[in-house]
PDB file of C-alpha atoms in Angstrom:
ATOM      1  CA  UNK M  30     -26.783  -4.230   8.914  1.00  0.00           C
ATOM      2  CA  UNK M  31     -28.092  -3.301   5.426  1.00  0.00           C
ATOM      3  CA  UNK M  32     -25.864  -1.143   3.335  1.00  0.00           C
ATOM      4  CA  UNK M  33     -26.965   2.532   2.654  1.00  0.00           C
ATOM      5  CA  UNK M  34     -26.848   3.018  -0.887  1.00  0.00           C
ATOM      6  CA  UNK M  35     -26.214   6.739  -0.103  1.00  0.00           C
ATOM      7  CA  UNK M  36     -22.988   6.013   1.922  1.00  0.00           C
ATOM      8  CA  UNK M  37     -20.068   5.708  -0.618  1.00  0.00           C
ATOM      9  CA  UNK M  38     -18.253   4.326   2.229  1.00  0.00           C
ATOM     10  CA  UNK M  39     -20.218   1.556   3.202  1.00  0.00           C
ATOM     11  CA  UNK M  40     -19.032  -2.144   2.671  1.00  0.00           C
ATOM     12  CA  UNK M  41     -21.416  -5.037   2.294  1.00  0.00           C
ATOM     13  CA  UNK M  42     -20.924  -8.064   4.296  1.00  0.00           C
ATOM     14  CA  UNK M  43     -19.190 -10.259   1.581  1.00  0.00           C
ATOM     15  CA  UNK M  44     -16.572  -7.393   1.035  1.00  0.00           C
ATOM     16  CA  UNK M  45     -16.033  -7.283   4.733  1.00  0.00           C
ATOM     17  CA  UNK M  46     -15.553 -11.045   4.881  1.00  0.00           C
ATOM     18  CA  UNK M  47     -13.053 -10.800   2.302  1.00  0.00           C
ATOM     19  CA  UNK M  48     -10.945  -8.127   3.468  1.00  0.00           C
ATOM     20  CA  UNK M  49     -10.895 -10.000   7.087  1.00  0.00           C
ATOM     21  CA  UNK M  50      -9.583 -12.924   5.513  1.00  0.00           C
ATOM     22  CA  UNK M  51      -7.179 -11.118   3.441  1.00  0.00           C
ATOM     23  CA  UNK M  52      -6.136  -9.183   6.483  1.00  0.00           C
ATOM     24  CA  UNK M  53      -5.543 -12.597   8.241  1.00  0.00           C
ATOM     25  CA  UNK M  54      -3.485 -13.895   5.491  1.00  0.00           C
ATOM     26  CA  UNK M  55      -1.376 -10.743   4.920  1.00  0.00           C
ATOM     27  CA  UNK M  56      -1.006 -10.247   8.914  1.00  0.00           C
ATOM     28  CA  UNK M  57      -2.351  -6.916   8.590  1.00  0.00           C
ATOM     29  CA  UNK M  58      -5.203  -5.297  10.820  1.00  0.00           C
ATOM     30  CA  UNK M  59      -8.614  -6.080   9.003  1.00  0.00           C
ATOM     31  CA  UNK M  60     -10.009  -2.568  10.158  1.00  0.00           C
ATOM     32  CA  UNK M  61      -7.146  -0.801   8.577  1.00  0.00           C
ATOM     33  CA  UNK M  62      -7.803  -2.689   5.322  1.00  0.00           C
ATOM     34  CA  UNK M  63     -11.261  -1.826   5.272  1.00  0.00           C
ATOM     35  CA  UNK M  64     -10.421   1.737   5.838  1.00  0.00           C
ATOM     36  CA  UNK M  65      -7.896   1.595   3.180  1.00  0.00           C
ATOM     37  CA  UNK M  66     -10.733   0.345   0.836  1.00  0.00           C
ATOM     38  CA  UNK M  67     -13.472   2.713   2.176  1.00  0.00           C
ATOM     39  CA  UNK M  68     -11.093   5.865   1.535  1.00  0.00           C
ATOM     40  CA  UNK M  69      -9.761   4.493  -1.754  1.00  0.00           C
ATOM     41  CA  UNK M  70      -6.004   3.882  -0.799  1.00  0.00           C
ATOM     42  CA  UNK M  71      -6.568   0.591  -1.882  1.00  0.00           C
ATOM     43  CA  UNK M  72      -9.090  -0.722  -4.466  1.00  0.00           C
ATOM     44  CA  UNK M  73     -10.813  -3.949  -4.197  1.00  0.00           C
ATOM     45  CA  UNK M  74      -9.912  -4.741  -7.919  1.00  0.00           C
ATOM     46  CA  UNK M  75      -6.148  -4.790  -6.644  1.00  0.00           C
ATOM     47  CA  UNK M  76      -6.606  -7.067  -3.740  1.00  0.00           C
ATOM     48  CA  UNK M  77      -6.440 -11.026  -4.638  1.00  0.00           C
ATOM     49  CA  UNK M  78      -8.019 -13.921  -3.166  1.00  0.00           C
ATOM     50  CA  UNK M  79      -4.925 -15.247  -1.590  1.00  0.00           C
ATOM     51  CA  UNK M  80      -1.195 -14.295  -0.692  1.00  0.00           C
ATOM     52  CA  UNK M  81       0.412 -16.205  -3.387  1.00  0.00           C
ATOM     53  CA  UNK M  82      -1.200 -13.705  -5.843  1.00  0.00           C
ATOM     54  CA  UNK M  83      -0.411 -10.534  -3.866  1.00  0.00           C
ATOM     55  CA  UNK M  84       2.554  -8.552  -5.282  1.00  0.00           C
ATOM     56  CA  UNK M  85       5.458  -8.314  -2.907  1.00  0.00           C
ATOM     57  CA  UNK M  86       5.685  -4.396  -3.390  1.00  0.00           C
ATOM     58  CA  UNK M  87       1.668  -4.318  -2.891  1.00  0.00           C
ATOM     59  CA  UNK M  88       2.355  -6.288   0.513  1.00  0.00           C
ATOM     60  CA  UNK M  89       5.343  -3.874   1.327  1.00  0.00           C
ATOM     61  CA  UNK M  90       3.110  -0.715   0.654  1.00  0.00           C
ATOM     62  CA  UNK M  91       0.050  -1.804   2.880  1.00  0.00           C
ATOM     63  CA  UNK M  92       2.566  -2.656   5.515  1.00  0.00           C
ATOM     64  CA  UNK M  93       4.463   0.317   5.475  1.00  0.00           C
ATOM     65  CA  UNK M  94       1.437   2.423   5.292  1.00  0.00           C
ATOM     66  CA  UNK M  95      -0.073   0.768   8.226  1.00  0.00           C
ATOM     67  CA  UNK M  96       3.149   1.030  10.294  1.00  0.00           C
ATOM     68  CA  UNK M  97       3.202   4.734   9.129  1.00  0.00           C
ATOM     69  CA  UNK M  98      -0.243   5.579  10.216  1.00  0.00           C
ATOM     70  CA  UNK M  99       0.098   3.950  13.622  1.00  0.00           C
ATOM     71  CA  UNK M 100       3.460   5.406  14.594  1.00  0.00           C
ATOM     72  CA  UNK M 101       3.092   8.876  13.037  1.00  0.00           C
ATOM     73  CA  UNK M 102      -0.906   8.962  14.676  1.00  0.00           C
ATOM     74  CA  UNK M 103      -2.042  10.154  11.313  1.00  0.00           C
ATOM     75  CA  UNK M 104      -5.002   9.334   8.910  1.00  0.00           C
ATOM     76  CA  UNK M 105      -4.608   6.917   5.864  1.00  0.00           C
ATOM     77  CA  UNK M 106      -4.841  10.324   3.506  1.00  0.00           C
ATOM     78  CA  UNK M 107      -1.572  11.586   4.917  1.00  0.00           C
ATOM     79  CA  UNK M 108       0.019   8.060   5.256  1.00  0.00           C
ATOM     80  CA  UNK M 109      -0.579   7.716   1.403  1.00  0.00           C
ATOM     81  CA  UNK M 110       1.034  10.868   0.714  1.00  0.00           C
ATOM     82  CA  UNK M 111       3.947  10.025   2.769  1.00  0.00           C
ATOM     83  CA  UNK M 112       4.361   6.378   1.441  1.00  0.00           C
ATOM     84  CA  UNK M 113       4.180   7.625  -1.929  1.00  0.00           C
ATOM     85  CA  UNK M 114       6.895  10.037  -1.342  1.00  0.00           C
ATOM     86  CA  UNK M 115       9.298   7.647   0.382  1.00  0.00           C
ATOM     87  CA  UNK M 116       8.782   5.353  -2.705  1.00  0.00           C
ATOM     88  CA  UNK M 117       9.493   8.166  -4.852  1.00  0.00           C
ATOM     89  CA  UNK M 118      12.699   8.732  -3.123  1.00  0.00           C
ATOM     90  CA  UNK M 119      13.481   5.264  -3.095  1.00  0.00           C
ATOM     91  CA  UNK M 120      13.169   5.160  -6.889  1.00  0.00           C
ATOM     92  CA  UNK M 121      15.502   8.193  -7.267  1.00  0.00           C
ATOM     93  CA  UNK M 122      18.080   6.686  -4.903  1.00  0.00           C
ATOM     94  CA  UNK M 123      18.109   3.512  -7.154  1.00  0.00           C
ATOM     95  CA  UNK M 124      18.479   5.613 -10.242  1.00  0.00           C
ATOM     96  CA  UNK M 125      21.353   7.623  -8.457  1.00  0.00           C
ATOM     97  CA  UNK M 126      23.348   4.531  -7.588  1.00  0.00           C
ATOM     98  CA  UNK M 127      22.765   3.435 -11.213  1.00  0.00           C
ATOM     99  CA  UNK M 128      23.976   6.613 -12.499  1.00  0.00           C
ATOM    100  CA  UNK M 129      27.046   6.718  -9.927  1.00  0.00           C
ATOM    101  CA  UNK M 130      28.124   3.108 -11.310  1.00  0.00           C
ATOM    102  CA  UNK M 131      27.775   4.209 -14.976  1.00  0.00           C
ATOM    103  CA  UNK M 132      29.816   7.172 -14.159  1.00  0.00           C
ATOM    104  CA  UNK M 133      32.599   4.875 -12.335  1.00  0.00           C
ATOM    105  CA  UNK M 134      32.397   2.882 -15.552  1.00  0.00           C
ATOM    106  CA  UNK M 135      33.117   5.716 -17.683  1.00  0.00           C
ATOM    107  CA  UNK M 136      35.846   7.158 -15.693  1.00  0.00           C
ATOM    108  CA  UNK M 137      37.650   3.836 -15.648  1.00  0.00           C
ATOM    109  CA  UNK M 138      37.520   3.617 -19.365  1.00  0.00           C
ATOM    110  CA  UNK M 139      39.028   7.092 -19.522  1.00  0.00           C
ATOM    111  CA  UNK M 140      41.889   6.404 -17.168  1.00  0.00           C
TER     112      UNK M 140
END
């Protein structure tokens, strides 16, 4: 099958092979990874050649995205929004924990 230059979602065979190999290494569905690339949820430049170079946060985000899309039966765009919002919530929870610990320290000094 020849790539259609007018179709921005068309991936050539070398990219598909790389995505299939990477999906097997990362233990996620290759069709899902391909869709993530096609729709811009993941950029090819972000994808390393092997698992050792893959940041744990990237892997966790991809797996979380796949799990949410599958369990809620939603598309990748909606899943990305949810994953991004959940990431922001996680960040706020960590910041809240840090501020509470700082407040506890300040209160202990005043006591």
